[in-house]
Amino acid sequence: KDAYENLLIERHADGYAVVTLNRPEALNALNSALFKDLAHFLDAVEDDDAVRCLILTGSGDKAFAAGADIKEMADQTYAQMYKANFFSLGHDRITRFRKPIIAAVNGFALGGGCELAMLCDFIVASEKAKFGQPEINLGVAPGIGGSQRLTRLVGKSKAMDMVLTARMMDAAEAERAGLASRVFPHDQLMDEARKIAARIAAQSPLAVMANKEMVNAALETTLTQGVQFERRLFHSLFAFEDQKEGMAAFVEKRKPEFRGK
Ligand code: CO8
């Protein structure tokens, strides 16, 4: 269980797991085997009630992930990429995952690494984090959603600047631009990410899923459709015991005990 060639998994009693991209010799460059491991782990924990939130981070002190593995890609043909639907497995599996994933960006998040961070639900960054989409330097372009997600997160001007010049954004700029939600001193990043994950894991897991689903809907729908979706999902939360428990606990001035029912 949890034995992967390219990932380290640490499950915590507080209801979260830390997933560490583990190819430090290649600055955690993302290859097909790593995405396969990640997809497999997400399958394994999707229905595991003991894991209610994930933290994704990079091994070593330098990188979250320095991109897709250039050495794996370099000699690929169009036919091979098309047939394998290159990197769709990891991308699609992450977007289907219903529990929150926090990206704890501890260094370089470049190319596919930046795209992977943006596939997570939100990004917390160390002061040493550097974000970029430098694929243009290799004669290519983002390919795991970067051109779309970066533009939605930071707006067209900064996204265009990043992809066309390949420049890196530091943590302070990433926070200002809305790419990172919070920035922490480097040595405190994981402690802070763990506190956030434990806090989320203590909530009603049903409410957590519903909140994630609603916010994601904002990127896929019109405002009117999104508000309608939110309203209906809000109403449906009253079918759960956790809603009764949460509101009763407030009225009775005690801590709620959510049971995911
Ligand atoms: N792929 C493979 N190996 C890598 C990668 C990578 N992306 N990044 C770093 N490495 C390796 C280096 O080759 C080196 O290995 P070795 O010791 O065997 O030579 C080791 O990691 C350490 O790297 P450096 O010596 O280069 O470390 P530096 O501190 O000097 O530099 C940098 C750090 C600036 C991060 C530098 O490594 C770098 O520029 N890396 C590449 C960044 C990049 O271009 N990323 C984008 C890749 S393309 C991409 O992500 C496309 C995604 C879309 C795919 C879609 C498919 C459909």
CSV table of C-alpha atoms in Angstrom, one decimal, residues 68-257:
chain,number,residue,atom,x,y,z
A,68,ALA,CA,7.3,17.7,-17.9
A,69,ASP,CA,10.3,15.4,-18.3
A,70,ILE,CA,12.0,16.9,-21.4
A,71,LYS,CA,14.2,13.8,-21.8
A,72,GLU,CA,11.1,11.6,-22.0
A,73,MET,CA,9.4,13.9,-24.5
A,74,ALA,CA,12.3,14.9,-26.7
A,75,ASP,CA,12.1,12.0,-29.2
A,76,GLN,CA,8.3,11.4,-29.2
A,77,THR,CA,6.5,11.4,-32.5
A,78,TYR,CA,3.2,13.0,-33.1
A,79,ALA,CA,1.7,9.5,-33.6
A,80,GLN,CA,3.0,8.3,-30.2
A,81,MET,CA,1.7,11.4,-28.4
A,82,TYR,CA,-1.7,11.3,-30.1
A,83,LYS,CA,-2.1,7.6,-29.4
A,84,ALA,CA,-1.1,7.8,-25.8
A,85,ASN,CA,-3.1,11.1,-25.4
A,86,PHE,CA,0.0,12.3,-23.7
A,87,PHE,CA,-0.6,13.5,-20.1
A,88,SER,CA,-4.4,13.3,-20.4
A,89,LEU,CA,-4.5,10.5,-17.8
A,90,GLY,CA,-3.0,12.6,-15.0
A,91,HIS,CA,-4.8,15.8,-16.0
A,92,ASP,CA,-8.3,14.2,-16.3
A,93,ARG,CA,-7.9,12.2,-13.1
A,94,ILE,CA,-7.0,15.2,-11.0
A,95,THR,CA,-9.9,17.3,-12.4
A,96,ARG,CA,-12.3,14.4,-11.4
A,97,PHE,CA,-11.0,14.1,-7.9
A,98,ARG,CA,-13.6,15.4,-5.5
A,99,LYS,CA,-11.6,16.1,-2.4
A,100,PRO,CA,-9.4,19.2,-2.0
A,101,ILE,CA,-5.8,19.2,-3.1
A,102,ILE,CA,-3.6,21.9,-1.8
A,103,ALA,CA,-0.4,22.6,-3.8
A,104,ALA,CA,2.5,23.5,-1.5
A,105,VAL,CA,4.9,25.0,-3.9
A,106,ASN,CA,8.4,24.8,-2.4
A,107,GLY,CA,10.5,26.0,-5.3
A,108,PHE,CA,10.4,25.8,-9.1
A,109,ALA,CA,6.9,25.2,-10.5
A,110,LEU,CA,7.7,25.4,-14.2
A,111,GLY,CA,5.9,24.3,-17.3
A,112,GLY,CA,4.0,21.1,-16.4
A,113,GLY,CA,4.9,21.8,-12.8
A,114,CYS,CA,3.1,25.1,-12.8
A,115,GLU,CA,0.2,23.4,-14.6
A,116,LEU,CA,0.1,20.7,-12.0
A,117,ALA,CA,0.0,23.3,-9.2
A,118,MET,CA,-2.9,25.1,-11.0
A,119,LEU,CA,-4.8,21.8,-11.3
A,120,CYS,CA,-4.8,21.7,-7.5
A,121,ASP,CA,-7.6,23.6,-5.7
A,122,PHE,CA,-5.3,26.3,-4.4
A,123,ILE,CA,-1.7,27.1,-4.2
A,124,VAL,CA,0.3,28.0,-1.0
A,125,ALA,CA,3.9,29.0,-1.8
A,126,SER,CA,7.2,29.3,-0.1
A,127,GLU,CA,9.1,32.6,-0.4
A,128,LYS,CA,11.4,30.6,-2.7
A,129,ALA,CA,8.7,29.6,-5.1
A,130,LYS,CA,9.1,30.5,-8.8
A,131,PHE,CA,6.4,30.0,-11.3
A,132,GLY,CA,6.7,29.9,-15.0
A,133,GLN,CA,5.6,28.6,-18.4
A,134,PRO,CA,8.9,28.5,-20.2
A,135,GLU,CA,7.9,26.0,-22.9
A,136,ILE,CA,8.5,28.6,-25.6
A,137,ASN,CA,12.2,28.2,-24.9
A,138,LEU,CA,11.9,24.6,-26.1
A,139,GLY,CA,10.0,25.5,-29.2
A,140,VAL,CA,6.7,24.3,-27.8
A,141,ALA,CA,3.9,25.6,-25.6
A,142,PRO,CA,2.0,24.7,-22.4
A,143,GLY,CA,0.2,21.4,-22.8
A,144,ILE,CA,-1.5,20.4,-19.5
A,145,GLY,CA,-3.9,23.3,-19.4
A,146,GLY,CA,-1.5,26.1,-18.6
A,147,SER,CA,-2.5,28.6,-21.3
A,148,GLN,CA,-6.1,28.3,-20.1
A,149,ARG,CA,-5.8,28.1,-16.3
A,150,LEU,CA,-3.0,30.7,-16.0
A,151,THR,CA,-5.1,33.1,-18.0
A,152,ARG,CA,-8.2,32.6,-15.8
A,153,LEU,CA,-6.1,33.0,-12.6
A,154,VAL,CA,-3.9,36.0,-13.4
A,155,GLY,CA,-5.6,37.5,-16.5
A,156,LYS,CA,-4.6,37.8,-20.1
A,157,SER,CA,-1.8,40.4,-19.8
A,158,LYS,CA,0.3,38.5,-17.2
A,159,ALA,CA,-0.4,35.1,-18.8
A,160,MET,CA,0.6,36.4,-22.2
A,161,ASP,CA,3.7,38.0,-20.8
A,162,MET,CA,4.6,34.7,-19.0
A,163,VAL,CA,4.2,32.3,-21.9
A,164,LEU,CA,5.7,34.6,-24.6
A,165,THR,CA,8.8,35.7,-22.6
A,166,ALA,CA,9.2,32.5,-20.4
A,167,ARG,CA,9.9,34.8,-17.4
A,168,MET,CA,9.4,33.4,-13.9
A,169,MET,CA,7.1,35.0,-11.3
A,170,ASP,CA,8.3,35.0,-7.8
A,171,ALA,CA,6.1,34.2,-4.8
A,172,ALA,CA,5.2,37.8,-4.0
A,173,GLU,CA,4.1,38.5,-7.5
A,174,ALA,CA,2.2,35.2,-7.7
A,175,GLU,CA,0.3,36.1,-4.5
A,176,ARG,CA,-0.5,39.6,-5.8
A,177,ALA,CA,-1.6,38.2,-9.1
A,178,GLY,CA,-3.9,35.6,-7.5
A,179,LEU,CA,-1.9,32.6,-8.6
A,180,ALA,CA,-0.9,31.7,-5.0
A,181,SER,CA,-3.4,32.2,-2.2
A,182,ARG,CA,-0.8,32.6,0.6
A,183,VAL,CA,3.0,32.8,0.9
A,184,PHE,CA,5.0,31.5,3.9
A,185,PRO,CA,8.7,31.6,4.9
A,186,HIS,CA,10.3,28.6,3.2
A,187,ASP,CA,10.9,26.6,6.4
A,188,GLN,CA,7.3,27.1,7.6
A,189,LEU,CA,5.6,26.1,4.3
A,190,MET,CA,4.8,22.5,5.2
A,191,ASP,CA,3.7,23.2,8.8
A,192,GLU,CA,1.3,25.8,7.5
A,193,ALA,CA,0.0,23.6,4.7
A,194,ARG,CA,-0.6,20.8,7.2
A,195,LYS,CA,-2.6,23.2,9.5
A,196,ILE,CA,-4.7,24.2,6.5
A,197,ALA,CA,-5.2,20.6,5.5
A,198,ALA,CA,-6.1,19.5,9.0
A,199,ARG,CA,-8.6,22.4,9.3
A,200,ILE,CA,-10.3,21.3,6.0
A,201,ALA,CA,-10.3,17.7,7.1
A,202,ALA,CA,-12.1,18.6,10.3
A,203,GLN,CA,-15.1,20.0,8.3
A,204,SER,CA,-18.0,18.0,7.0
A,205,PRO,CA,-16.6,16.1,4.1
A,206,LEU,CA,-19.9,16.5,2.3
A,207,ALA,CA,-19.8,20.3,2.7
A,208,VAL,CA,-16.2,20.3,1.6
A,209,MET,CA,-17.0,18.5,-1.6
A,210,ALA,CA,-20.0,20.8,-2.3
A,211,ASN,CA,-17.9,23.9,-1.7
A,212,LYS,CA,-15.2,22.7,-4.1
A,213,GLU,CA,-17.8,21.8,-6.7
A,214,MET,CA,-19.4,25.2,-6.5
A,215,VAL,CA,-16.2,27.2,-6.8
A,216,ASN,CA,-15.1,25.1,-9.8
A,217,ALA,CA,-18.5,25.7,-11.4
A,218,ALA,CA,-17.6,29.4,-11.5
A,219,LEU,CA,-15.0,28.7,-14.2
A,220,GLU,CA,-17.3,26.6,-16.3
A,221,THR,CA,-20.7,28.5,-16.4
A,222,THR,CA,-22.3,31.8,-16.8
A,223,LEU,CA,-23.0,33.8,-13.6
A,224,THR,CA,-26.7,33.1,-13.7
A,225,GLN,CA,-26.2,29.3,-14.2
A,226,GLY,CA,-23.5,29.3,-11.6
A,227,VAL,CA,-25.6,31.1,-9.0
A,228,GLN,CA,-28.5,28.7,-9.8
A,229,PHE,CA,-26.1,25.7,-9.4
A,230,GLU,CA,-24.9,27.1,-6.0
A,231,ARG,CA,-28.4,27.7,-4.8
A,232,ARG,CA,-29.6,24.1,-5.6
A,233,LEU,CA,-26.5,22.6,-4.1
A,234,PHE,CA,-27.0,24.8,-1.0
A,235,HIS,CA,-30.5,23.5,-0.6
A,236,SER,CA,-29.4,19.9,-1.0
A,237,LEU,CA,-27.0,20.3,1.9
A,238,PHE,CA,-30.1,20.3,4.2
A,239,ALA,CA,-30.5,16.6,3.4
A,240,PHE,CA,-27.3,15.8,5.4
A,241,GLU,CA,-27.0,15.2,9.1
A,242,ASP,CA,-23.9,17.4,9.1
A,243,GLN,CA,-26.0,20.5,8.4
A,244,LYS,CA,-28.2,19.8,11.4
A,245,GLU,CA,-25.1,19.0,13.5
A,246,GLY,CA,-23.2,22.2,12.3
A,247,MET,CA,-26.1,24.5,13.1
A,248,ALA,CA,-27.1,22.8,16.3
A,249,ALA,CA,-23.5,23.0,17.6
A,250,PHE,CA,-23.4,26.8,16.8
A,251,VAL,CA,-26.6,27.4,18.7
A,252,GLU,CA,-25.5,25.2,21.6
A,253,LYS,CA,-22.0,26.9,21.7
A,254,ARG,CA,-20.0,23.7,21.2
A,255,LYS,CA,-17.7,22.2,18.6
A,256,PRO,CA,-19.5,20.4,15.8
A,257,GLU,CA,-18.8,16.7,15.3
